Coordinates of C-alpha atoms and ligand atoms in Angstrom, one line a residue:
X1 CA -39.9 55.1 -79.7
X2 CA -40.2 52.1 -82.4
X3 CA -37.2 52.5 -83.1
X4 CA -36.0 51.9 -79.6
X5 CA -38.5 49.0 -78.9
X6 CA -37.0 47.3 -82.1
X7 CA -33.8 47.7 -80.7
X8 CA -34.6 46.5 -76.9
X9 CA -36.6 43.5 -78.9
X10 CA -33.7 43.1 -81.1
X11 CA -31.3 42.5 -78.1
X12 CA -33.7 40.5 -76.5
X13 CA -33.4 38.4 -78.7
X14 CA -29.7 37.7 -79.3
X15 CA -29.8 37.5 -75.3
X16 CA -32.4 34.6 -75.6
X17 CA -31.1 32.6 -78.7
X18 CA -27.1 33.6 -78.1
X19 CA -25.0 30.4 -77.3
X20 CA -23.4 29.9 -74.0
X21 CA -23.1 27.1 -70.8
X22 CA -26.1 27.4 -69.3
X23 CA -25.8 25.8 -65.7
X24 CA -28.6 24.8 -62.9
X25 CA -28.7 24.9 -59.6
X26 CA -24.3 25.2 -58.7
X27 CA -23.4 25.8 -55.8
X28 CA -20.4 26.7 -55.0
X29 CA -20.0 25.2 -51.2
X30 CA -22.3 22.2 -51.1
X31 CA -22.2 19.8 -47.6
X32 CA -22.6 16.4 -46.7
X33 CA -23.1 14.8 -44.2
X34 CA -20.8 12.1 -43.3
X35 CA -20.8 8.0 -45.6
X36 CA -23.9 9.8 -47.8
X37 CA -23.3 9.8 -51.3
X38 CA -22.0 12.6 -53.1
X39 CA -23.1 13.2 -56.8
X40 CA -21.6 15.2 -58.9
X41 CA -22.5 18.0 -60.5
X42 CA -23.5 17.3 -64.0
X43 CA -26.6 20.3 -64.7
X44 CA -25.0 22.0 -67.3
X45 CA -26.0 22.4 -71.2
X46 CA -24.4 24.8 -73.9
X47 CA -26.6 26.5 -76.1
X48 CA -30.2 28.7 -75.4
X49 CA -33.0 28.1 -74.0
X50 CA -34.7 26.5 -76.9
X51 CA -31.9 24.0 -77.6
X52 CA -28.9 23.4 -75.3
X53 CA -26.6 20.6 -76.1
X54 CA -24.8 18.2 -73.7
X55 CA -21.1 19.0 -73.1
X56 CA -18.4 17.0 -71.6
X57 CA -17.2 17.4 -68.2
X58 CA -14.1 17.1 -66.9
X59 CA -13.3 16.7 -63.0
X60 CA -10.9 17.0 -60.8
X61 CA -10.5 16.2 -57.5
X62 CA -12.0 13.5 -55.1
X63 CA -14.2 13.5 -52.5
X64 CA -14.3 11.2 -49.6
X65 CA -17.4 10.9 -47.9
X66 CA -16.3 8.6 -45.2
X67 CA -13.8 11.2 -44.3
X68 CA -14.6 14.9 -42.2
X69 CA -13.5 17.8 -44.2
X70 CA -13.1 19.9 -47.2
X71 CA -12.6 18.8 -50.5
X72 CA -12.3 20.7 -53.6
X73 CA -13.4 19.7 -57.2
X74 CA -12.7 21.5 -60.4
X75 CA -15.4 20.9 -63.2
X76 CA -14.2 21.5 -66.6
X77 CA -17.1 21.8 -69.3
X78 CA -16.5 22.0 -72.9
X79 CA -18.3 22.2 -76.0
X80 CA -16.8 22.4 -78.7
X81 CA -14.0 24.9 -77.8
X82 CA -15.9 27.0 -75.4
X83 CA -14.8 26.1 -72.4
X84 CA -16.5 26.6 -68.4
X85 CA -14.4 26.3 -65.6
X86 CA -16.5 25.3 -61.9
X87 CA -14.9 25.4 -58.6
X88 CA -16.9 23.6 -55.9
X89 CA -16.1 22.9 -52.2
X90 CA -17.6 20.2 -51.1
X91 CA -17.4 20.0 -47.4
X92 CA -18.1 16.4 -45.4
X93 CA -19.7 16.8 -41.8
X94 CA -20.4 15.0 -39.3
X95 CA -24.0 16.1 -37.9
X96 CA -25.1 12.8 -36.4
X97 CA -25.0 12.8 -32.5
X98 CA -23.0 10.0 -30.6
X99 CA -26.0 7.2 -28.6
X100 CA -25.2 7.0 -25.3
X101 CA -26.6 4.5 -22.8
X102 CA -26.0 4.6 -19.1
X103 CA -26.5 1.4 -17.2
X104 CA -27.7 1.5 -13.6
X105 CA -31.4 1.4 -11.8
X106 CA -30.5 3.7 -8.6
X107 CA -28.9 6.3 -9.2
X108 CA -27.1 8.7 -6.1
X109 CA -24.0 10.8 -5.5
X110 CA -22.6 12.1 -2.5
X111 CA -23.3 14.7 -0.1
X112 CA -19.7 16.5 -1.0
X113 CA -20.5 16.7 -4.8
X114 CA -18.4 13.4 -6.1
X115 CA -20.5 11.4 -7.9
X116 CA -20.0 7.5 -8.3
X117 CA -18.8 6.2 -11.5
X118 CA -21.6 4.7 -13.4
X119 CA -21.4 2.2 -16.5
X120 CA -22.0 4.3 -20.1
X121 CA -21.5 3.5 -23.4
X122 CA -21.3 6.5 -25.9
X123 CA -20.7 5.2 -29.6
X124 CA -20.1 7.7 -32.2
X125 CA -20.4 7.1 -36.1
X126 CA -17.2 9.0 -36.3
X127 CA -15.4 8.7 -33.1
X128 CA -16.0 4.8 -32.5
X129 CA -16.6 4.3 -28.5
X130 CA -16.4 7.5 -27.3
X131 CA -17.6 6.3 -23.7
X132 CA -14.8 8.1 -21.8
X133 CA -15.5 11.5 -22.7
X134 CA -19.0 10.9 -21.4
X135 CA -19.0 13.6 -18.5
X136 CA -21.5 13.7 -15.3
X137 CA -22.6 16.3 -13.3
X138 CA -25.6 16.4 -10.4
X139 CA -28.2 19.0 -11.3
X140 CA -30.8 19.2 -8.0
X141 CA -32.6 15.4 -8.3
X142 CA -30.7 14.0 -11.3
X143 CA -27.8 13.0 -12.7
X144 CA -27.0 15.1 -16.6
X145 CA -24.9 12.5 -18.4
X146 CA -23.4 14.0 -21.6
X147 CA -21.0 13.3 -24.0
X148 CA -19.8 15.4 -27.2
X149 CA -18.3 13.9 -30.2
X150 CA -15.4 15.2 -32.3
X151 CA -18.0 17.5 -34.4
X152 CA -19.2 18.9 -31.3
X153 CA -22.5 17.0 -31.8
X154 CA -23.8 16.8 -28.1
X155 CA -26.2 13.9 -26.5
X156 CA -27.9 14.4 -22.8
X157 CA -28.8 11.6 -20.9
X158 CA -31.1 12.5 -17.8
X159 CA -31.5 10.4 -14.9
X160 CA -33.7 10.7 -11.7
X161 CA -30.8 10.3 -8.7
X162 CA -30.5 10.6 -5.1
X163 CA -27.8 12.8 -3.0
X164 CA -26.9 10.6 -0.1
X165 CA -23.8 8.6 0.8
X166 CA -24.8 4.6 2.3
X167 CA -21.1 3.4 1.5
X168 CA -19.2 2.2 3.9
X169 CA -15.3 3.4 3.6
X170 CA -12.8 0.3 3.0
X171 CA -10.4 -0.3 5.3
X172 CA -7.7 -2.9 4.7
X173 CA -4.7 -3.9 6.6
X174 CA -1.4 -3.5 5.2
X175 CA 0.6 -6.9 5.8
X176 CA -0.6 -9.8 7.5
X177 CA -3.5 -9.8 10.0
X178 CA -1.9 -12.1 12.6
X179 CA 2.2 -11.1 12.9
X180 CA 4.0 -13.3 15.1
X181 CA 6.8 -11.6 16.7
X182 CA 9.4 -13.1 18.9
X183 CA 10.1 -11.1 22.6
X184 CA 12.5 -8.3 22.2
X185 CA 12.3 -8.0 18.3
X186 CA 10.7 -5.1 16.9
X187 CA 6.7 -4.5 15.7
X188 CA 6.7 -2.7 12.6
X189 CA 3.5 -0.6 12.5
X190 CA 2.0 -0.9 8.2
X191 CA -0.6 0.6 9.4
X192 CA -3.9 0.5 7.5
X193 CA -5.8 1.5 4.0
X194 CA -9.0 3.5 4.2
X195 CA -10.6 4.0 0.7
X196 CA -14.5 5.8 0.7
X197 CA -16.9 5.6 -2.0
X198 CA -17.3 9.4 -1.6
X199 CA -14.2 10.9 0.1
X200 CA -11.1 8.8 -1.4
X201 CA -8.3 8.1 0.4
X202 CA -8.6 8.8 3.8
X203 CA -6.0 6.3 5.2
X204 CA -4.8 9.6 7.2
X205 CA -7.7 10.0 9.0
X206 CA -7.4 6.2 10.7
X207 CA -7.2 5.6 14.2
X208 CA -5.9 3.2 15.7
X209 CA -6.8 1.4 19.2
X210 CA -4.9 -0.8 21.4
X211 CA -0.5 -1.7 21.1
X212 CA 2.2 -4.1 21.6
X213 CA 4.0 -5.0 23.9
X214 CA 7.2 -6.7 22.6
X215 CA 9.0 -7.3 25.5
X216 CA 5.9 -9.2 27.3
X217 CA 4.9 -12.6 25.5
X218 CA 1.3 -12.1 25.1
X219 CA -1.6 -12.0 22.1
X220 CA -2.1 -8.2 21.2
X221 CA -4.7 -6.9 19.4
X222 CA -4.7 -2.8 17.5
X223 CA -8.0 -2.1 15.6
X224 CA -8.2 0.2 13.1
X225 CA -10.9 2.1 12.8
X226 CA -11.8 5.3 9.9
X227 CA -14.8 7.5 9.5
X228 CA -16.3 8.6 6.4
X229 CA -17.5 12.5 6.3
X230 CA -20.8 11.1 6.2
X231 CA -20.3 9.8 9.5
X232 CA -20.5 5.9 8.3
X233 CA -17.7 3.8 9.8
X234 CA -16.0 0.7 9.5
X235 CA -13.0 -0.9 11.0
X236 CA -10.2 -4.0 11.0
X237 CA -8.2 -5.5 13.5
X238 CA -4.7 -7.0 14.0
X239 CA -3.4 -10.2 16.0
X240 CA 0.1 -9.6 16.9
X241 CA 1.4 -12.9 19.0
X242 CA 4.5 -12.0 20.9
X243 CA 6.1 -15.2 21.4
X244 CA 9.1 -16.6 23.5
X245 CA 11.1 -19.1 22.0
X246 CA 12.0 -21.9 23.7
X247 CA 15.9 -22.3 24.7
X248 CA 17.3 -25.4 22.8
X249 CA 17.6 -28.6 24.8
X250 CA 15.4 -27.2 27.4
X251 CA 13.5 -30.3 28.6
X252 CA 9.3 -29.8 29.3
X253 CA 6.3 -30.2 27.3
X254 CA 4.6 -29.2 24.2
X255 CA 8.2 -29.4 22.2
X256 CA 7.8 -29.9 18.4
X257 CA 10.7 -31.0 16.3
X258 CA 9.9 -30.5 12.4
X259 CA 11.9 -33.1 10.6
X260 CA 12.2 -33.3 7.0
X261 CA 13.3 -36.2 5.2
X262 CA 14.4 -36.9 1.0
X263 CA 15.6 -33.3 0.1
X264 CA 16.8 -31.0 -0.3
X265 CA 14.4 -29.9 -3.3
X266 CA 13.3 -27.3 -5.0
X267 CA 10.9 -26.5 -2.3
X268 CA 14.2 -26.7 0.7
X269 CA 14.5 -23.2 0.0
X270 CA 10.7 -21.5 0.6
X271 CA 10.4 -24.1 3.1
X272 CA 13.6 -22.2 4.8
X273 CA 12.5 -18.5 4.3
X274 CA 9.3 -19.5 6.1
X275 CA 11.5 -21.2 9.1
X276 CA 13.2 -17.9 8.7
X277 CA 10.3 -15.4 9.2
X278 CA 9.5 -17.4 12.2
X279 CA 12.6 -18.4 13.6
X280 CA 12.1 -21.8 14.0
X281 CA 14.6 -24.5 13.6
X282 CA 13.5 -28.0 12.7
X283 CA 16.4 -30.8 11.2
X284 CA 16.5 -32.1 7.3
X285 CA 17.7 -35.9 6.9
X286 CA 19.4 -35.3 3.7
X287 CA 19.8 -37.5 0.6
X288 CA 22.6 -37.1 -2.2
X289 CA 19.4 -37.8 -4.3
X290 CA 18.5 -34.3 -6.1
X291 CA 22.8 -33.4 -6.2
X292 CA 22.6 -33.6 -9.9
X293 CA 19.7 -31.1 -9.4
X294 CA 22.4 -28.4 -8.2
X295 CA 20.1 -28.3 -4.5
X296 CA 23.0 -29.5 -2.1
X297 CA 23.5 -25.4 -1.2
X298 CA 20.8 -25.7 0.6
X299 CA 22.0 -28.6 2.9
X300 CA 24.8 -25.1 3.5
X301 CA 22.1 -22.6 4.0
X302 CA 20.0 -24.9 6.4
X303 CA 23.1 -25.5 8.6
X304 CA 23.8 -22.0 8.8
X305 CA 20.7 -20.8 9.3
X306 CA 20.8 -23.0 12.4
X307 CA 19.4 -26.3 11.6
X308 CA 20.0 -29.5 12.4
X309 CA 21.4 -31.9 9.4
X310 CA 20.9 -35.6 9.8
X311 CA 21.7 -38.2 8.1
X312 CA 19.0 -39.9 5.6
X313 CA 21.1 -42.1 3.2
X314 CA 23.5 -41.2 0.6
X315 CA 21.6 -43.6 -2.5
X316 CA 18.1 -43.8 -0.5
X317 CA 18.2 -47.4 -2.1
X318 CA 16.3 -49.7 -0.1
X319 CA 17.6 -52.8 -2.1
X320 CA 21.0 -51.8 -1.7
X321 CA 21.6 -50.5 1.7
X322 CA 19.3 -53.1 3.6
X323 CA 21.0 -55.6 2.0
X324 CA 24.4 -55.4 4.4
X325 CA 25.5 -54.1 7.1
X326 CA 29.0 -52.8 4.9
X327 CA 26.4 -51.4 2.2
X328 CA 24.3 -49.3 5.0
X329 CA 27.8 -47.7 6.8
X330 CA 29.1 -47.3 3.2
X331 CA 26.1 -45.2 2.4
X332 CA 25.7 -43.6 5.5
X333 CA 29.4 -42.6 5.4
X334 CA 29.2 -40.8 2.5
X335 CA 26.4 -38.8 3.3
X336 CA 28.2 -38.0 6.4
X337 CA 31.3 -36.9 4.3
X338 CA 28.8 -34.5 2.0
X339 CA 27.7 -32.9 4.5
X340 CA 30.7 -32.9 6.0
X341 CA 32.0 -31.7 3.1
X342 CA 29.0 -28.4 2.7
X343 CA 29.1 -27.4 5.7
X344 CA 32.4 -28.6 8.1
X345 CA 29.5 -30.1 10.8
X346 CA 30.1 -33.9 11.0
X347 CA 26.2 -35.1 11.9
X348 CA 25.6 -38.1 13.9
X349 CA 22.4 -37.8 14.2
X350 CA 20.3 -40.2 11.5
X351 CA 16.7 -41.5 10.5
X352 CA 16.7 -44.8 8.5
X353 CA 14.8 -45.2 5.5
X354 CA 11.2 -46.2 6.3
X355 CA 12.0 -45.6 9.8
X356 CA 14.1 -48.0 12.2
X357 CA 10.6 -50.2 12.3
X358 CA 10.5 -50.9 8.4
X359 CA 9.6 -54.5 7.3
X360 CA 11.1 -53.5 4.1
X361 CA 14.1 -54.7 4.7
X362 CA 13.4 -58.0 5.0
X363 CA 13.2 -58.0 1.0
X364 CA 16.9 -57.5 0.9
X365 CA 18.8 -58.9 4.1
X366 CA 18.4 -62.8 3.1
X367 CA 17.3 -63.3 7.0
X368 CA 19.4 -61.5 8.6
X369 CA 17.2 -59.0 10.6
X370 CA 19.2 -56.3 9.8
X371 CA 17.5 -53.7 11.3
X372 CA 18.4 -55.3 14.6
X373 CA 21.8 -55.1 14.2
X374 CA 21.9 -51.6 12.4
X375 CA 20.2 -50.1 15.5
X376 CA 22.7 -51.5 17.6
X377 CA 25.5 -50.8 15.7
X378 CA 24.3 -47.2 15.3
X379 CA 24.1 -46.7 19.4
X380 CA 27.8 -48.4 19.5
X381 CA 29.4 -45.9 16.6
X382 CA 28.2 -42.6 18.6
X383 CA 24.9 -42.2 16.5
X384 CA 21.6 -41.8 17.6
X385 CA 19.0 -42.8 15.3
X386 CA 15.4 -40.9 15.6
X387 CA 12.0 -41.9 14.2
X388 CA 8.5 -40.0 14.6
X389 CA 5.7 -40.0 16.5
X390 CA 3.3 -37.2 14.5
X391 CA 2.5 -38.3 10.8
X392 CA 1.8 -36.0 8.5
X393 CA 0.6 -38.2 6.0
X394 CA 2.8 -37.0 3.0
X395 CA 4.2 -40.3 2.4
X396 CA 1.2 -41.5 0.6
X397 CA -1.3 -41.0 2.6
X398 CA -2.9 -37.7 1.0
X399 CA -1.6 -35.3 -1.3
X400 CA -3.7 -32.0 0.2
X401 CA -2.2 -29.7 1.8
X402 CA -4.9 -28.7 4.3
X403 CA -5.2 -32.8 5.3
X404 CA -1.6 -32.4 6.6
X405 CA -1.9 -29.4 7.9
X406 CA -4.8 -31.2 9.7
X407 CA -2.7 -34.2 10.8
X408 CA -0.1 -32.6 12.5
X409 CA -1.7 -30.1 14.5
X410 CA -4.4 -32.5 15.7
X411 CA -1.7 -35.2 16.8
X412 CA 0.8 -32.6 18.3
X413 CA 2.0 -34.1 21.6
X414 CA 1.5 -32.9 25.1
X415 CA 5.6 -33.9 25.2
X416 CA 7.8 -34.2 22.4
X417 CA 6.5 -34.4 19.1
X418 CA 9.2 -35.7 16.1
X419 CA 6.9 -34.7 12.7
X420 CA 7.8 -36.2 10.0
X421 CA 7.5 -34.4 6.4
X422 CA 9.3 -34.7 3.1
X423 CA 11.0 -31.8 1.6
X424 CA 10.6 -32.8 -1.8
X425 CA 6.8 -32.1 -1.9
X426 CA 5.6 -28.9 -2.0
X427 CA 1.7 -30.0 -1.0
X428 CA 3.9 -30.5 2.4
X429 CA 6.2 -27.8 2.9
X430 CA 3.4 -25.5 1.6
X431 CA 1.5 -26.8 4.8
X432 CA 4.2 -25.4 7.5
X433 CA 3.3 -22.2 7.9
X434 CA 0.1 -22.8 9.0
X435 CA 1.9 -25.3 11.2
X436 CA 4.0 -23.0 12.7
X437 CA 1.4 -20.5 13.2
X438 CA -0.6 -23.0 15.2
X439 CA 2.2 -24.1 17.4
X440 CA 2.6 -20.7 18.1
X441 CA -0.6 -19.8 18.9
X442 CA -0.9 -22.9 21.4
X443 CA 2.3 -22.7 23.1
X444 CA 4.7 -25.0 21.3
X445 CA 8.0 -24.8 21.1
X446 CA 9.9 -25.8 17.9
X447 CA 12.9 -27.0 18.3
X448 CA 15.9 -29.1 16.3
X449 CA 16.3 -32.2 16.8
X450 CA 20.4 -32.7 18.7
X451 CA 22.2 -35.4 20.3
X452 CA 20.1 -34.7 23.6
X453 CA 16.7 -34.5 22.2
X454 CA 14.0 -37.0 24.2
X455 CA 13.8 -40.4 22.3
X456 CA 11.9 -41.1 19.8
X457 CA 12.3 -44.4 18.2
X458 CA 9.7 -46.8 16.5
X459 CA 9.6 -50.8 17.5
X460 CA 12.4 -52.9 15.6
X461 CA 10.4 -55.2 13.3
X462 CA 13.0 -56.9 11.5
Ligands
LIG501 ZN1 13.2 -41.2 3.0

């Protein structure tokens, strides 16, 4: 029996003072949680329990604590040449849940289930802005607003809501709402756009009131009208003006002749689509000033497209063509010969340079009241000269679009109306649809100005 317990005692004892690593605390999987510090692990001592010495440690391995994941470090601790060998796994988490804010004071969603979209903000520490995987869903009285993050950590947002639909659907034309059509063309239904806060699209489900006649002139209307499954409605409506267009030449009232003087510009050509869309012919008095521009095709597209072309002046030089009679026909024949020389039409129809009443010349003509015999002359060659008798102000007068938009259609004539505008500014040719649109609507007819158009012709002054 002593002899055992000497033994047991004996060993005890070796166990106790023996020399070895002794280590603290390792653990062999440790986690993190993410941008915390990691330490490493350092509790380690070799010798006993009465007097352990420090050793050195050798790692390997990083660990990034900004970074999700798993990360493995070797510890290598030695003393003298005993040796211990650590493996740790050091694993980085995420357990911090995404903040998520949602914006709004009265909350609802609709009878069918759909719920509005509402303003949230869900900001992860990990993810960044995470506010589009925030999802909704209607649970009796409220609205459960929840959004996960990458780690799976989870953040409910509760909010008190009501299930009813007080939305309106949308509905919006497609094209114009007044389309001016001229007898015998074709309407083109477009048709309308429904969009509901609860049910979509439901451009299908539109109705639509009322037609078109487009072989009677008259003003028709179509509404449009949709229903939302809730039962609220809404709807829009259409003008379509079918129009007869006046017969050239045809003598009466309320006949408009656009006249545009100075181009053709960089505007001639929007200024002819919009003729186009309405078919209405009006007359440019040309210049050879903007030729270096490259815009004489358009003097070709006008004439085609059924214009009339006049003559304006070749150099639009005051000072030199009211200074003869040679220098005027000089100029004017070689803006005949241009255009002419476009379009194979030889025009004989012309408007002077600050009109046939212009005191201007007097500058030039040392006396000779040149304008007196000009007009003459003109009648005797086969030309007929035309002035205007509707201002549109573009000439210096105003530079807004609306203002001339506004002096034409308030001075439009109960007979023939000459307006005269300027091609080369676009606060101008901007203002003819509207122009148009007006006539239309009032029973004008536009019309070119020809060789048998009424006269219009200002007071000689000089
Ligand atoms: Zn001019």
């Amino acid at each position: 029996m002593v002899i055992v317990g000497i033994i047991m005692l004996a060993c005890i004892t070796v166990l106790i003072l023996y020399p070895r690593f002794i280590e603290k605390n390792f653990e062999t999987v440790i986690e993190i949680p993410l941008n915390e510090s990691f330490s490493k692990y350092e509790d380690v001592c070799y010798g006993n329990v009465f007097d352990c010495h420090g050793v050195d440690v050798k790692e390997e391995g990083e660990v990034d604590t900004s970074k999700i994941g798993e990360y493995n470090i070797k510890y290598i601790f030695s003393y003298d040449n005993n040796e211990l060998v650590r493996n740790q796994v050091v694993k980085v988490i995420d357990n911090k849940a995404p903040t998520l804010e949602v914006n709004g004071e009265d909350f609802r969603y609709c009878p069918n289930g759909k719920i509005p979209k509402y303003e949230v903000t869900a900001i992860d520490d990990y993810d960044g802005d995470i506010s589009d995987k925030v999802e909704v869903r209607a649970e009796g009285d409220k609205l459960l607003f929840v959004v996960k993050d990458s780690s799976l950590n989870e953040t409910k947002v509760f909010k008190d809501a009501r299930k009813i639909d007080e939305e309106k659907p949308v509905i919006t034309l497609n094209g114009e709402d007044k389309i001016y059509i001229e007898v015998g063309n074709n309407y083109e239904e477009l048709g309308a756009k429904a969009v509901d806060n609860c049910d979509g699209d439901i451009s299908d489900n539109i109705e639509m009131i009322g037609n078109v006649n487009t072989s009677e002139a008259g003003e028709y209307e179509i509404t449009y009208q949709i229903k939302d499954s809730s039962g609220l409605d809404n709807s829009v409506k259409r003008t379509i003006f079918v129009y007869q267009k006046a017969k050239v030449n045809e003598k009466g009232s309320k006949n408009v002749y656009l006249t545009f003087d100075d181009g053709p510009s960089a505007y001639t050509g929007e200024l002819l689509d919009v003729l186009k869309k309405y078919n209405v012919k009006a007359t440019f008095f040309v210049t050879a000033q903007n030729t270096s521009k490259g815009y004489d095709d358009m003097i070709k597209r006008a004439y085609n497209e059924g214009h009339s072309i006049g003559i304006h002046s070749y150099t639009h030089s005051y000072s030199y063509i009211y200074y003869s009679v040679d220098n005027y026909f000089e100029d004017l024949t070689n803006m005949q010969n241009k255009i002419y020389n476009l379009t194979g039409y030889k025009s004989t129809i012309v408007r002077f340079p600050g009109g046939s009443s212009n005191t201007i010349s007097k500058n030039y003509d040392n006396g000779t009241h040149i304008m007196s015999t000009l007009t003459k002359m003109l009648a005797a060659k086969g030309y007929r000269y035309f002035d205007w008798n509707v201002l549109s102000g573009d000439a210096g007068e105003t530079t807004d679009t609306n203002q001339i938009v506004k002096n034409v259609t308030s001075n439009l004539k109960s007979g023939a109306s000459v307006v005269l505008q300027h091609d080369t500014k676009n606060f101008s040719t901007k203002a003819v649809e509207r122009i148009i649109k007006y006539g239309i609507e009032n029973g004008y007819n536009f019309l070119p100005l020809t060789m048998e158009s009424p006269t219009v012709e200002h007071k000689v002054n000089n």
